[in-house]
């Protein structure tokens, strides 16, 4: 973390970002320098719920060019002591063509009351499909399903 503009006599501030595990207690610390006094923030408790996508699949495999390929799976979140359906959430479907390192956004689908989702696409080229909870709420973590390569003939 680095200090940002401010006057040491009137109160300065600093900011930074970092990746953290799902749960924990955090406190920011700024080490003293020749021009800045050491500083500690108040303790912050962060807790975010784990999510997962199970049964992820793109089918049929192989598929004839121009036919429909369906990406499906089930979104769950961990509540108390068990994995449960996570309904009414936007799941993003990504596609990476064979030989490419770039993922393309193919669209979104919403999970049903049992956490399941599916979305159809017109098969055009060989590649890998994956479903992702890319924009979770402030209380949940990001997750992705299994990547599934599909041969288009």
mmCIF file with all atom_site columns, C-alpha atoms in Angstrom:
data_model
loop_
_atom_site.group_PDB
_atom_site.id
_atom_site.type_symbol
_atom_site.label_atom_id
_atom_site.label_alt_id
_atom_site.label_comp_id
_atom_site.label_asym_id
_atom_site.label_entity_id
_atom_site.label_seq_id
_atom_site.pdbx_PDB_ins_code
_atom_site.Cartn_x
_atom_site.Cartn_y
_atom_site.Cartn_z
_atom_site.occupancy
_atom_site.B_iso_or_equiv
_atom_site.pdbx_formal_charge
_atom_site.auth_seq_id
_atom_site.auth_comp_id
_atom_site.auth_asym_id
_atom_site.auth_atom_id
_atom_site.pdbx_PDB_model_num
ATOM 1   C CA . UNK A 1 1   ? 0.000   0.000   0.000   1.00 0.00 ? 1   UNK A CA 1
ATOM 2   C CA . UNK A 1 2   ? 1.198   3.435   -0.786  1.00 0.00 ? 2   UNK A CA 1
ATOM 3   C CA . UNK A 1 3   ? 0.255   6.801   0.652   1.00 0.00 ? 3   UNK A CA 1
ATOM 4   C CA . UNK A 1 4   ? -1.816  9.067   -1.545  1.00 0.00 ? 4   UNK A CA 1
ATOM 5   C CA . UNK A 1 5   ? -1.759  12.832  -1.640  1.00 0.00 ? 5   UNK A CA 1
ATOM 6   C CA . UNK A 1 6   ? -2.469  14.582  1.606   1.00 0.00 ? 6   UNK A CA 1
ATOM 7   C CA . UNK A 1 7   ? -0.897  16.788  4.221   1.00 0.00 ? 7   UNK A CA 1
ATOM 8   C CA . UNK A 1 8   ? 0.662   14.909  7.203   1.00 0.00 ? 8   UNK A CA 1
ATOM 9   C CA . UNK A 1 9   ? -0.567  17.618  9.567   1.00 0.00 ? 9   UNK A CA 1
ATOM 10  C CA . UNK A 1 10  ? -4.196  17.550  8.418   1.00 0.00 ? 10  UNK A CA 1
ATOM 11  C CA . UNK A 1 11  ? -4.499  13.813  7.913   1.00 0.00 ? 11  UNK A CA 1
ATOM 12  C CA . UNK A 1 12  ? -3.338  11.669  5.038   1.00 0.00 ? 12  UNK A CA 1
ATOM 13  C CA . UNK A 1 13  ? -4.718  8.442   3.741   1.00 0.00 ? 13  UNK A CA 1
ATOM 14  C CA . UNK A 1 14  ? -3.568  5.400   1.820   1.00 0.00 ? 14  UNK A CA 1
ATOM 15  C CA . UNK A 1 15  ? -5.332  2.766   -0.202  1.00 0.00 ? 15  UNK A CA 1
ATOM 16  C CA . UNK A 1 16  ? -4.610  -0.545  -1.878  1.00 0.00 ? 16  UNK A CA 1
ATOM 17  C CA . UNK A 1 17  ? -6.160  -3.801  -2.999  1.00 0.00 ? 17  UNK A CA 1
ATOM 18  C CA . UNK A 1 18  ? -5.296  -7.430  -2.416  1.00 0.00 ? 18  UNK A CA 1
ATOM 19  C CA . UNK A 1 19  ? -6.723  -10.906 -2.903  1.00 0.00 ? 19  UNK A CA 1
ATOM 20  C CA . UNK A 1 20  ? -7.975  -12.548 0.261   1.00 0.00 ? 20  UNK A CA 1
ATOM 21  C CA . UNK A 1 21  ? -9.424  -15.922 1.217   1.00 0.00 ? 21  UNK A CA 1
ATOM 22  C CA . UNK A 1 22  ? -13.180 -16.301 1.701   1.00 0.00 ? 22  UNK A CA 1
ATOM 23  C CA . UNK A 1 23  ? -13.174 -15.460 5.391   1.00 0.00 ? 23  UNK A CA 1
ATOM 24  C CA . UNK A 1 24  ? -10.834 -13.583 7.687   1.00 0.00 ? 24  UNK A CA 1
ATOM 25  C CA . UNK A 1 25  ? -9.936  -10.572 9.778   1.00 0.00 ? 25  UNK A CA 1
ATOM 26  C CA . UNK A 1 26  ? -7.867  -7.887  8.102   1.00 0.00 ? 26  UNK A CA 1
ATOM 27  C CA . UNK A 1 27  ? -5.981  -4.815  9.194   1.00 0.00 ? 27  UNK A CA 1
ATOM 28  C CA . UNK A 1 28  ? -4.005  -2.518  6.944   1.00 0.00 ? 28  UNK A CA 1
ATOM 29  C CA . UNK A 1 29  ? -0.535  -1.527  8.107   1.00 0.00 ? 29  UNK A CA 1
ATOM 30  C CA . UNK A 1 30  ? 1.664   1.190   6.686   1.00 0.00 ? 30  UNK A CA 1
ATOM 31  C CA . UNK A 1 31  ? 5.321   0.980   7.728   1.00 0.00 ? 31  UNK A CA 1
ATOM 32  C CA . UNK A 1 32  ? 7.008   4.150   8.884   1.00 0.00 ? 32  UNK A CA 1
ATOM 33  C CA . UNK A 1 33  ? 9.289   6.031   6.500   1.00 0.00 ? 33  UNK A CA 1
ATOM 34  C CA . UNK A 1 34  ? 11.444  9.128   6.915   1.00 0.00 ? 34  UNK A CA 1
ATOM 35  C CA . UNK A 1 35  ? 8.401   11.270  6.031   1.00 0.00 ? 35  UNK A CA 1
ATOM 36  C CA . UNK A 1 36  ? 5.485   9.158   7.278   1.00 0.00 ? 36  UNK A CA 1
ATOM 37  C CA . UNK A 1 37  ? 4.549   7.746   10.655  1.00 0.00 ? 37  UNK A CA 1
ATOM 38  C CA . UNK A 1 38  ? 3.514   4.084   10.886  1.00 0.00 ? 38  UNK A CA 1
ATOM 39  C CA . UNK A 1 39  ? -0.238  3.590   10.807  1.00 0.00 ? 39  UNK A CA 1
ATOM 40  C CA . UNK A 1 40  ? -2.747  0.781   11.442  1.00 0.00 ? 40  UNK A CA 1
ATOM 41  C CA . UNK A 1 41  ? -6.350  0.637   10.291  1.00 0.00 ? 41  UNK A CA 1
ATOM 42  C CA . UNK A 1 42  ? -9.217  -0.690  12.342  1.00 0.00 ? 42  UNK A CA 1
ATOM 43  C CA . UNK A 1 43  ? -9.864  -4.440  12.073  1.00 0.00 ? 43  UNK A CA 1
ATOM 44  C CA . UNK A 1 44  ? -12.242 -5.491  9.304   1.00 0.00 ? 44  UNK A CA 1
ATOM 45  C CA . UNK A 1 45  ? -14.009 -8.845  9.246   1.00 0.00 ? 45  UNK A CA 1
ATOM 46  C CA . UNK A 1 46  ? -14.629 -10.103 5.726   1.00 0.00 ? 46  UNK A CA 1
ATOM 47  C CA . UNK A 1 47  ? -16.729 -13.140 4.925   1.00 0.00 ? 47  UNK A CA 1
ATOM 48  C CA . UNK A 1 48  ? -17.812 -14.277 1.495   1.00 0.00 ? 48  UNK A CA 1
ATOM 49  C CA . UNK A 1 49  ? -19.693 -17.452 0.662   1.00 0.00 ? 49  UNK A CA 1
ATOM 50  C CA . UNK A 1 50  ? -18.066 -20.098 -1.541  1.00 0.00 ? 50  UNK A CA 1
ATOM 51  C CA . UNK A 1 51  ? -19.786 -20.924 -4.839  1.00 0.00 ? 51  UNK A CA 1
ATOM 52  C CA . UNK A 1 52  ? -19.324 -23.704 -7.368  1.00 0.00 ? 52  UNK A CA 1
ATOM 53  C CA . UNK A 1 53  ? -20.676 -24.860 -10.705 1.00 0.00 ? 53  UNK A CA 1
ATOM 54  C CA . UNK A 1 54  ? -21.314 -28.606 -10.879 1.00 0.00 ? 54  UNK A CA 1
ATOM 55  C CA . UNK A 1 55  ? -22.283 -30.813 -13.793 1.00 0.00 ? 55  UNK A CA 1
ATOM 56  C CA . UNK A 1 56  ? -20.909 -28.313 -16.303 1.00 0.00 ? 56  UNK A CA 1
ATOM 57  C CA . UNK A 1 57  ? -21.212 -29.656 -19.829 1.00 0.00 ? 57  UNK A CA 1
ATOM 58  C CA . UNK A 1 58  ? -21.350 -28.485 -23.427 1.00 0.00 ? 58  UNK A CA 1
ATOM 59  C CA . UNK A 1 59  ? -23.165 -30.960 -25.665 1.00 0.00 ? 59  UNK A CA 1
ATOM 60  C CA . UNK A 1 60  ? -23.586 -32.736 -27.973 1.00 0.00 ? 60  UNK A CA 1
ATOM 61  C CA . UNK A 1 61  ? -20.004 -33.794 -28.638 1.00 0.00 ? 61  UNK A CA 1
ATOM 62  C CA . UNK A 1 62  ? -19.113 -33.794 -31.470 1.00 0.00 ? 62  UNK A CA 1
ATOM 63  C CA . UNK A 1 63  ? -21.666 -31.472 -33.021 1.00 0.00 ? 63  UNK A CA 1
ATOM 64  C CA . UNK A 1 64  ? -22.477 -30.726 -36.655 1.00 0.00 ? 64  UNK A CA 1
ATOM 65  C CA . UNK A 1 65  ? -21.685 -27.175 -37.757 1.00 0.00 ? 65  UNK A CA 1
ATOM 66  C CA . UNK A 1 66  ? -24.829 -25.018 -37.675 1.00 0.00 ? 66  UNK A CA 1
ATOM 67  C CA . UNK A 1 67  ? -26.572 -27.217 -35.093 1.00 0.00 ? 67  UNK A CA 1
ATOM 68  C CA . UNK A 1 68  ? -27.271 -26.157 -31.513 1.00 0.00 ? 68  UNK A CA 1
ATOM 69  C CA . UNK A 1 69  ? -24.745 -26.732 -28.754 1.00 0.00 ? 69  UNK A CA 1
ATOM 70  C CA . UNK A 1 70  ? -26.086 -26.392 -25.217 1.00 0.00 ? 70  UNK A CA 1
ATOM 71  C CA . UNK A 1 71  ? -24.007 -25.327 -22.220 1.00 0.00 ? 71  UNK A CA 1
ATOM 72  C CA . UNK A 1 72  ? -25.521 -26.368 -18.894 1.00 0.00 ? 72  UNK A CA 1
ATOM 73  C CA . UNK A 1 73  ? -24.730 -26.916 -15.232 1.00 0.00 ? 73  UNK A CA 1
ATOM 74  C CA . UNK A 1 74  ? -25.839 -26.121 -11.701 1.00 0.00 ? 74  UNK A CA 1
ATOM 75  C CA . UNK A 1 75  ? -24.752 -23.179 -9.556  1.00 0.00 ? 75  UNK A CA 1
ATOM 76  C CA . UNK A 1 76  ? -24.498 -23.805 -5.811  1.00 0.00 ? 76  UNK A CA 1
ATOM 77  C CA . UNK A 1 77  ? -23.383 -21.862 -2.734  1.00 0.00 ? 77  UNK A CA 1
ATOM 78  C CA . UNK A 1 78  ? -22.203 -23.204 0.617   1.00 0.00 ? 78  UNK A CA 1
ATOM 79  C CA . UNK A 1 79  ? -24.634 -22.337 3.403   1.00 0.00 ? 79  UNK A CA 1
ATOM 80  C CA . UNK A 1 80  ? -23.968 -23.438 6.983   1.00 0.00 ? 80  UNK A CA 1
ATOM 81  C CA . UNK A 1 81  ? -22.913 -27.043 6.415   1.00 0.00 ? 81  UNK A CA 1
ATOM 82  C CA . UNK A 1 82  ? -24.081 -27.988 2.911   1.00 0.00 ? 82  UNK A CA 1
ATOM 83  C CA . UNK A 1 83  ? -24.018 -27.005 -0.750  1.00 0.00 ? 83  UNK A CA 1
ATOM 84  C CA . UNK A 1 84  ? -27.417 -25.629 -1.844  1.00 0.00 ? 84  UNK A CA 1
ATOM 85  C CA . UNK A 1 85  ? -28.953 -24.310 -5.060  1.00 0.00 ? 85  UNK A CA 1
ATOM 86  C CA . UNK A 1 86  ? -28.107 -20.683 -5.809  1.00 0.00 ? 86  UNK A CA 1
ATOM 87  C CA . UNK A 1 87  ? -31.063 -19.372 -7.780  1.00 0.00 ? 87  UNK A CA 1
ATOM 88  C CA . UNK A 1 88  ? -31.724 -16.188 -9.775  1.00 0.00 ? 88  UNK A CA 1
ATOM 89  C CA . UNK A 1 89  ? -28.028 -15.573 -10.501 1.00 0.00 ? 89  UNK A CA 1
ATOM 90  C CA . UNK A 1 90  ? -26.458 -14.472 -13.793 1.00 0.00 ? 90  UNK A CA 1
ATOM 91  C CA . UNK A 1 91  ? -24.059 -17.060 -15.202 1.00 0.00 ? 91  UNK A CA 1
ATOM 92  C CA . UNK A 1 92  ? -21.805 -15.963 -18.057 1.00 0.00 ? 92  UNK A CA 1
ATOM 93  C CA . UNK A 1 93  ? -20.918 -18.387 -20.871 1.00 0.00 ? 93  UNK A CA 1
ATOM 94  C CA . UNK A 1 94  ? -17.422 -17.995 -22.339 1.00 0.00 ? 94  UNK A CA 1
ATOM 95  C CA . UNK A 1 95  ? -15.905 -19.586 -25.470 1.00 0.00 ? 95  UNK A CA 1
ATOM 96  C CA . UNK A 1 96  ? -12.256 -19.985 -26.544 1.00 0.00 ? 96  UNK A CA 1
ATOM 97  C CA . UNK A 1 97  ? -11.748 -21.103 -30.174 1.00 0.00 ? 97  UNK A CA 1
ATOM 98  C CA . UNK A 1 98  ? -9.278  -23.908 -30.844 1.00 0.00 ? 98  UNK A CA 1
ATOM 99  C CA . UNK A 1 99  ? -5.726  -22.512 -31.060 1.00 0.00 ? 99  UNK A CA 1
ATOM 100 C CA . UNK A 1 100 ? -6.625  -19.224 -29.360 1.00 0.00 ? 100 UNK A CA 1
ATOM 101 C CA . UNK A 1 101 ? -5.786  -17.968 -25.872 1.00 0.00 ? 101 UNK A CA 1
ATOM 102 C CA . UNK A 1 102 ? -8.639  -15.435 -25.880 1.00 0.00 ? 102 UNK A CA 1
ATOM 103 C CA . UNK A 1 103 ? -11.998 -16.073 -24.224 1.00 0.00 ? 103 UNK A CA 1
ATOM 104 C CA . UNK A 1 104 ? -15.113 -14.561 -25.827 1.00 0.00 ? 104 UNK A CA 1
ATOM 105 C CA . UNK A 1 105 ? -18.314 -13.622 -24.004 1.00 0.00 ? 105 UNK A CA 1
ATOM 106 C CA . UNK A 1 106 ? -21.146 -15.561 -25.644 1.00 0.00 ? 106 UNK A CA 1
ATOM 107 C CA . UNK A 1 107 ? -23.915 -14.368 -23.349 1.00 0.00 ? 107 UNK A CA 1
ATOM 108 C CA . UNK A 1 108 ? -25.636 -14.815 -20.010 1.00 0.00 ? 108 UNK A CA 1
ATOM 109 C CA . UNK A 1 109 ? -28.257 -17.093 -18.536 1.00 0.00 ? 109 UNK A CA 1
ATOM 110 C CA . UNK A 1 110 ? -30.085 -16.979 -15.201 1.00 0.00 ? 110 UNK A CA 1
ATOM 111 C CA . UNK A 1 111 ? -30.152 -19.881 -12.757 1.00 0.00 ? 111 UNK A CA 1
ATOM 112 C CA . UNK A 1 112 ? -33.506 -21.521 -11.988 1.00 0.00 ? 112 UNK A CA 1
ATOM 113 C CA . UNK A 1 113 ? -34.872 -22.171 -8.466  1.00 0.00 ? 113 UNK A CA 1
ATOM 114 C CA . UNK A 1 114 ? -32.864 -25.437 -8.304  1.00 0.00 ? 114 UNK A CA 1
ATOM 115 C CA . UNK A 1 115 ? -29.650 -23.632 -9.387  1.00 0.00 ? 115 UNK A CA 1
ATOM 116 C CA . UNK A 1 116 ? -29.626 -25.208 -12.854 1.00 0.00 ? 116 UNK A CA 1
ATOM 117 C CA . UNK A 1 117 ? -28.981 -23.235 -16.033 1.00 0.00 ? 117 UNK A CA 1
ATOM 118 C CA . UNK A 1 118 ? -28.670 -23.896 -19.747 1.00 0.00 ? 118 UNK A CA 1
ATOM 119 C CA . UNK A 1 119 ? -28.177 -21.849 -22.884 1.00 0.00 ? 119 UNK A CA 1
ATOM 120 C CA . UNK A 1 120 ? -28.029 -22.841 -26.539 1.00 0.00 ? 120 UNK A CA 1
ATOM 121 C CA . UNK A 1 121 ? -25.647 -21.564 -29.208 1.00 0.00 ? 121 UNK A CA 1
ATOM 122 C CA . UNK A 1 122 ? -25.129 -22.214 -32.900 1.00 0.00 ? 122 UNK A CA 1
ATOM 123 C CA . UNK A 1 123 ? -22.035 -24.401 -33.340 1.00 0.00 ? 123 UNK A CA 1
ATOM 124 C CA . UNK A 1 124 ? -19.551 -22.706 -35.673 1.00 0.00 ? 124 UNK A CA 1
ATOM 125 C CA . UNK A 1 125 ? -16.011 -23.802 -34.791 1.00 0.00 ? 125 UNK A CA 1
ATOM 126 C CA . UNK A 1 126 ? -14.063 -26.149 -32.516 1.00 0.00 ? 126 UNK A CA 1
ATOM 127 C CA . UNK A 1 127 ? -13.333 -24.758 -29.091 1.00 0.00 ? 127 UNK A CA 1
ATOM 128 C CA . UNK A 1 128 ? -13.710 -24.778 -25.335 1.00 0.00 ? 128 UNK A CA 1
ATOM 129 C CA . UNK A 1 129 ? -16.805 -23.669 -23.420 1.00 0.00 ? 129 UNK A CA 1
ATOM 130 C CA . UNK A 1 130 ? -17.029 -22.676 -19.742 1.00 0.00 ? 130 UNK A CA 1
ATOM 131 C CA . UNK A 1 131 ? -19.758 -21.282 -17.490 1.00 0.00 ? 131 UNK A CA 1
ATOM 132 C CA . UNK A 1 132 ? -18.694 -18.676 -14.919 1.00 0.00 ? 132 UNK A CA 1
ATOM 133 C CA . UNK A 1 133 ? -20.290 -16.826 -12.003 1.00 0.00 ? 133 UNK A CA 1
ATOM 134 C CA . UNK A 1 134 ? -18.298 -13.762 -12.994 1.00 0.00 ? 134 UNK A CA 1
ATOM 135 C CA . UNK A 1 135 ? -20.150 -10.992 -11.170 1.00 0.00 ? 135 UNK A CA 1
ATOM 136 C CA . UNK A 1 136 ? -21.145 -12.350 -7.761  1.00 0.00 ? 136 UNK A CA 1
ATOM 137 C CA . UNK A 1 137 ? -22.770 -10.281 -5.045  1.00 0.00 ? 137 UNK A CA 1
ATOM 138 C CA . UNK A 1 138 ? -20.645 -8.697  -2.330  1.00 0.00 ? 138 UNK A CA 1
ATOM 139 C CA . UNK A 1 139 ? -21.349 -11.746 -0.145  1.00 0.00 ? 139 UNK A CA 1
ATOM 140 C CA . UNK A 1 140 ? -20.322 -14.475 -2.632  1.00 0.00 ? 140 UNK A CA 1
ATOM 141 C CA . UNK A 1 141 ? -17.145 -15.530 -4.426  1.00 0.00 ? 141 UNK A CA 1
ATOM 142 C CA . UNK A 1 142 ? -16.535 -16.017 -8.158  1.00 0.00 ? 142 UNK A CA 1
ATOM 143 C CA . UNK A 1 143 ? -16.559 -19.590 -9.492  1.00 0.00 ? 143 UNK A CA 1
ATOM 144 C CA . UNK A 1 144 ? -16.354 -21.422 -12.784 1.00 0.00 ? 144 UNK A CA 1
ATOM 145 C CA . UNK A 1 145 ? -17.398 -24.794 -14.108 1.00 0.00 ? 145 UNK A CA 1
ATOM 146 C CA . UNK A 1 146 ? -15.305 -27.376 -15.881 1.00 0.00 ? 146 UNK A CA 1
ATOM 147 C CA . UNK A 1 147 ? -13.925 -26.317 -19.264 1.00 0.00 ? 147 UNK A CA 1
ATOM 148 C CA . UNK A 1 148 ? -15.386 -28.511 -22.021 1.00 0.00 ? 148 UNK A CA 1
ATOM 149 C CA . UNK A 1 149 ? -13.846 -28.843 -25.489 1.00 0.00 ? 149 UNK A CA 1
ATOM 150 C CA . UNK A 1 150 ? -16.295 -29.482 -28.327 1.00 0.00 ? 150 UNK A CA 1
ATOM 151 C CA . UNK A 1 151 ? -15.388 -30.726 -31.816 1.00 0.00 ? 151 UNK A CA 1
ATOM 152 C CA . UNK A 1 152 ? -17.488 -29.089 -34.568 1.00 0.00 ? 152 UNK A CA 1
ATOM 153 C CA . UNK A 1 153 ? -17.727 -31.123 -37.781 1.00 0.00 ? 153 UNK A CA 1
#
